[in-house]
Amino acid sequence: KNQVEQSPQSLIILEGKNCTLQCNYTVSPFSNLRWYKQDTGRGPVSLTIMTFSENTKSNGRYTATLDADTKQSSLHITASQLSDSASYICVVSAEYGNKLVFGAGTILRVKS
Amino acid sequence: KAGVTQTPRYLIKTRGQQVTLSCSPISGHRSVSWYQQTPGQGLQFLFEYFSETQRNKGNFPGRFSGRQFSNSRSEMNVSTLELGDSALYLCASSWDRLGHNEQFFGPGTRLTVL
């Protein structure tokens, strides 16, 4: 069964600190993995898309890693800002691109 | 380039009524997907349309239907509304196949069923 599991479910950190969000998947066959940021009440915004051959991809203070062997991905946020408070969703494309499998998301709160 | 737009942004209906939501994709995008998002279930895939044809469908009852027009604009319809249909409905567009191309989401329509 195609599944995407994210941890932790929620996280509170102080402004300026770094944090890492985890995503484990059991999806086959794998096409790509995406990380989205969703602010409350708004649509998700794409942060990164990684294919099988990519290990690391950055987008500003956001760095995603992918280990296709262990089927794990992480999203690292550097020097967090209050505006980073949001839900972060991991999505894996499966079945030759015909299906997207969504994780439940990690709710991040950055406080001053 | 204008982003994905959804109308209306907010909607209040009563049980048993039906509702139609609209989505205009980014110009040039041919794929439109619909999602339901609730606090307990997260994002759930409803269906994807490409060139006026439904290409993929999630596990939702037949009360949920959609269509796509020749200009790629899409509508989603929910008939015989239930309390559990209260959710944020998101539309996303991509240039081609949703699994191979980046998706751009609209702001969503917040549906409340009383």
Coordinates of C-alpha atoms in Angstrom, one line a residue:
Chain A
K1 CA 0.0 0.0 0.0
N2 CA 1.3 3.4 -0.9
Q3 CA 1.9 5.5 2.2
V4 CA 3.7 8.6 3.3
E5 CA 4.4 9.2 6.9
Q6 CA 5.7 12.5 8.4
S7 CA 7.2 13.2 11.7
P8 CA 6.9 15.0 14.0
Q9 CA 3.2 15.8 13.9
S10 CA 4.0 19.2 15.3
L11 CA 7.0 21.2 16.4
I12 CA 7.6 24.5 18.2
I13 CA 11.0 26.2 17.9
L14 CA 12.5 29.5 18.7
E15 CA 13.1 32.1 16.0
G16 CA 16.6 31.7 14.6
K17 CA 16.9 28.0 15.4
N18 CA 17.2 25.2 12.8
C19 CA 14.9 22.3 12.5
T20 CA 14.5 19.1 10.5
L21 CA 11.3 17.5 9.4
Q22 CA 11.1 13.8 8.4
C23 CA 9.2 12.0 5.7
N24 CA 9.2 8.2 5.2
Y25 CA 7.5 6.6 2.3
T26 CA 6.5 3.2 0.9
V27 CA 5.6 4.1 -2.6
S28 CA 6.2 2.1 -5.7
P29 CA 7.2 2.7 -8.3
F30 CA 8.7 6.0 -7.2
S31 CA 8.7 9.0 -9.6
N32 CA 9.5 12.1 -7.4
L33 CA 9.1 13.6 -4.0
R34 CA 7.9 17.0 -3.2
W35 CA 7.8 19.3 -0.2
Y36 CA 5.1 21.9 0.1
K37 CA 4.6 24.7 2.6
Q38 CA 1.0 25.6 3.5
D39 CA 0.1 28.7 5.4
T40 CA -3.1 28.6 7.4
G41 CA -6.1 29.0 5.2
R42 CA -4.1 29.1 1.9
G43 CA -3.1 26.7 -0.8
P44 CA 0.2 24.8 -0.6
V45 CA 3.2 26.3 -2.2
S46 CA 5.9 24.0 -3.7
L47 CA 9.4 24.2 -2.0
T48 CA 11.3 21.4 -3.8
I49 CA 10.7 18.5 -6.2
M50 CA 13.3 15.7 -6.2
T51 CA 13.7 12.8 -8.6
F52 CA 15.3 9.5 -7.8
S53 CA 18.8 10.6 -8.8
E54 CA 18.8 13.8 -6.6
N55 CA 20.2 13.6 -3.1
T56 CA 19.9 17.3 -2.1
K57 CA 18.0 20.3 -3.3
S58 CA 17.9 23.8 -1.8
N59 CA 15.4 26.6 -2.0
G60 CA 16.8 29.5 0.1
R61 CA 16.8 28.5 3.7
Y62 CA 15.0 25.2 2.9
T63 CA 17.1 22.2 2.1
A64 CA 15.6 18.8 1.2
T65 CA 17.4 15.5 1.2
L66 CA 16.4 12.2 -0.4
D67 CA 17.7 8.7 0.3
A68 CA 15.9 6.5 -2.2
D69 CA 17.5 3.4 -0.8
T70 CA 16.0 3.8 2.7
K71 CA 12.9 5.7 1.3
Q72 CA 13.4 8.7 3.5
S73 CA 13.5 12.4 3.0
S74 CA 14.1 15.3 5.3
L75 CA 13.4 19.0 5.1
H76 CA 15.9 21.2 6.9
I77 CA 15.0 24.8 7.8
T78 CA 17.9 27.1 8.6
A79 CA 17.7 30.2 10.8
S80 CA 14.0 29.9 11.2
Q81 CA 11.8 33.0 10.9
L82 CA 8.3 33.7 12.2
S83 CA 7.0 33.4 8.7
D84 CA 8.1 29.8 8.5
S85 CA 5.2 28.9 10.8
A86 CA 3.1 26.7 8.6
S87 CA 2.2 23.1 7.7
Y88 CA 4.8 21.3 5.7
I89 CA 3.5 18.5 3.5
C90 CA 5.6 15.7 1.9
V91 CA 4.1 14.3 -1.3
V92 CA 5.4 11.3 -3.3
S93 CA 4.5 10.7 -7.0
A94 CA 3.9 7.1 -7.6
E95 CA 2.7 4.7 -10.3
Y96 CA 4.7 6.3 -13.1
G97 CA 3.3 9.7 -12.3
N98 CA -0.3 8.8 -12.2
K99 CA -0.8 9.2 -8.5
L100 CA 0.3 11.5 -5.7
V101 CA 0.4 10.2 -2.2
F102 CA 0.2 12.9 0.5
G103 CA 1.6 12.8 4.0
A104 CA -0.5 14.2 6.9
G105 CA 2.0 17.1 7.3
T106 CA 4.1 18.6 10.1
I107 CA 2.8 21.8 11.8
L108 CA 5.7 24.1 12.6
R109 CA 5.3 27.0 14.9
V110 CA 8.2 29.5 15.2
K111 CA 8.0 31.7 18.2
S112 CA 10.0 34.8 19.2
Chain B
K1 CA 1.5 35.2 -15.1
A2 CA -1.7 35.0 -13.1
G3 CA -1.9 32.1 -10.6
V4 CA -4.6 29.6 -10.1
T5 CA -7.9 31.2 -9.1
Q6 CA -10.8 29.7 -7.3
T7 CA -14.3 31.0 -6.8
P8 CA -16.0 31.5 -4.5
R9 CA -13.5 31.7 -1.6
Y10 CA -16.2 31.0 1.0
L11 CA -19.5 29.2 0.9
I12 CA -22.1 28.3 3.4
K13 CA -24.7 25.7 2.5
T14 CA -27.2 23.5 4.3
R15 CA -27.4 19.7 4.3
G16 CA -29.1 18.3 1.2
Q17 CA -28.2 21.2 -1.1
Q18 CA -25.7 21.0 -3.9
V19 CA -22.7 23.2 -4.7
T20 CA -20.5 24.1 -7.6
L21 CA -17.0 25.3 -7.2
S22 CA -14.9 26.8 -10.0
C23 CA -11.2 26.8 -10.8
S24 CA -9.2 28.7 -13.4
P25 CA -5.8 27.2 -14.0
I26 CA -2.6 29.0 -14.9
S27 CA -2.6 29.9 -18.6
G28 CA -1.2 27.1 -20.7
H29 CA -1.7 24.4 -18.0
R30 CA -3.8 21.5 -19.2
S31 CA -4.1 19.4 -16.0
V32 CA -6.4 20.4 -13.2
S33 CA -6.7 18.4 -10.0
W34 CA -9.1 18.8 -7.1
Y35 CA -8.4 18.0 -3.4
Q36 CA -10.4 18.0 -0.2
Q37 CA -8.6 19.1 3.0
T38 CA -9.9 18.6 6.5
P39 CA -8.1 18.9 9.8
G40 CA -8.5 15.2 10.5
Q41 CA -7.8 13.7 7.1
G42 CA -5.2 16.1 5.5
L43 CA -5.2 16.5 1.8
Q44 CA -7.2 14.0 -0.1
F45 CA -7.2 13.6 -3.9
L46 CA -10.6 13.9 -5.6
F47 CA -9.9 13.8 -9.3
E48 CA -7.7 15.1 -12.1
Y49 CA -8.9 16.4 -15.5
F50 CA -6.8 16.7 -18.6
S51 CA -8.0 18.0 -21.9
E52 CA -11.7 17.8 -20.7
T53 CA -11.3 14.1 -19.7
Q54 CA -11.1 12.7 -16.2
R55 CA -7.7 11.0 -16.0
N56 CA -7.6 10.0 -12.3
K57 CA -10.1 9.6 -9.6
G58 CA -9.8 9.3 -5.8
N59 CA -11.9 7.3 -3.4
F60 CA -14.9 9.6 -3.0
P61 CA -18.6 8.8 -3.5
G62 CA -20.4 9.6 -6.7
R63 CA -21.9 12.8 -5.1
F64 CA -18.6 14.4 -6.0
S65 CA -18.2 15.1 -9.7
G66 CA -16.3 17.4 -11.9
R67 CA -15.7 18.6 -15.4
Q68 CA -13.2 20.5 -17.5
F69 CA -14.0 22.9 -20.3
S70 CA -12.1 23.5 -23.5
N71 CA -10.3 26.5 -22.0
S72 CA -9.0 24.2 -19.2
R73 CA -11.2 25.8 -16.6
S74 CA -12.8 23.3 -14.3
E75 CA -15.8 23.0 -12.0
M76 CA -16.4 20.6 -9.2
N77 CA -19.9 19.7 -8.0
V78 CA -21.1 18.1 -4.8
S79 CA -24.7 17.0 -4.6
T80 CA -26.8 16.2 -1.5
L81 CA -24.3 17.9 0.8
E82 CA -23.5 16.2 4.2
L83 CA -22.0 17.8 7.3
G84 CA -18.8 15.9 6.7
D85 CA -18.3 17.7 3.4
S86 CA -17.3 20.8 5.3
A87 CA -13.7 21.3 4.2
L88 CA -11.2 23.4 2.2
Y89 CA -11.4 22.5 -1.4
L90 CA -8.2 23.1 -3.3
C91 CA -7.6 23.1 -7.0
A92 CA -4.2 22.7 -8.5
S93 CA -2.9 23.0 -12.1
S94 CA 0.1 21.7 -13.9
W95 CA 1.4 21.8 -17.5
D96 CA 0.9 18.1 -18.0
R97 CA 0.7 14.9 -15.9
L98 CA 0.3 15.9 -12.3
G99 CA 2.9 13.3 -11.1
H100 CA 5.7 14.5 -13.4
N101 CA 5.2 18.3 -13.3
E102 CA 5.1 20.9 -10.6
Q103 CA 1.6 21.6 -9.3
F104 CA 0.4 25.1 -8.5
F105 CA -2.4 25.4 -6.0
G106 CA -5.1 27.9 -5.8
P107 CA -6.2 29.6 -2.5
G108 CA -9.1 27.2 -2.0
T109 CA -12.8 27.4 -1.4
R110 CA -13.8 27.1 2.2
L111 CA -17.2 25.2 2.3
T112 CA -19.2 25.0 5.4
V113 CA -22.3 22.7 5.5
L114 CA -24.8 23.5 8.3

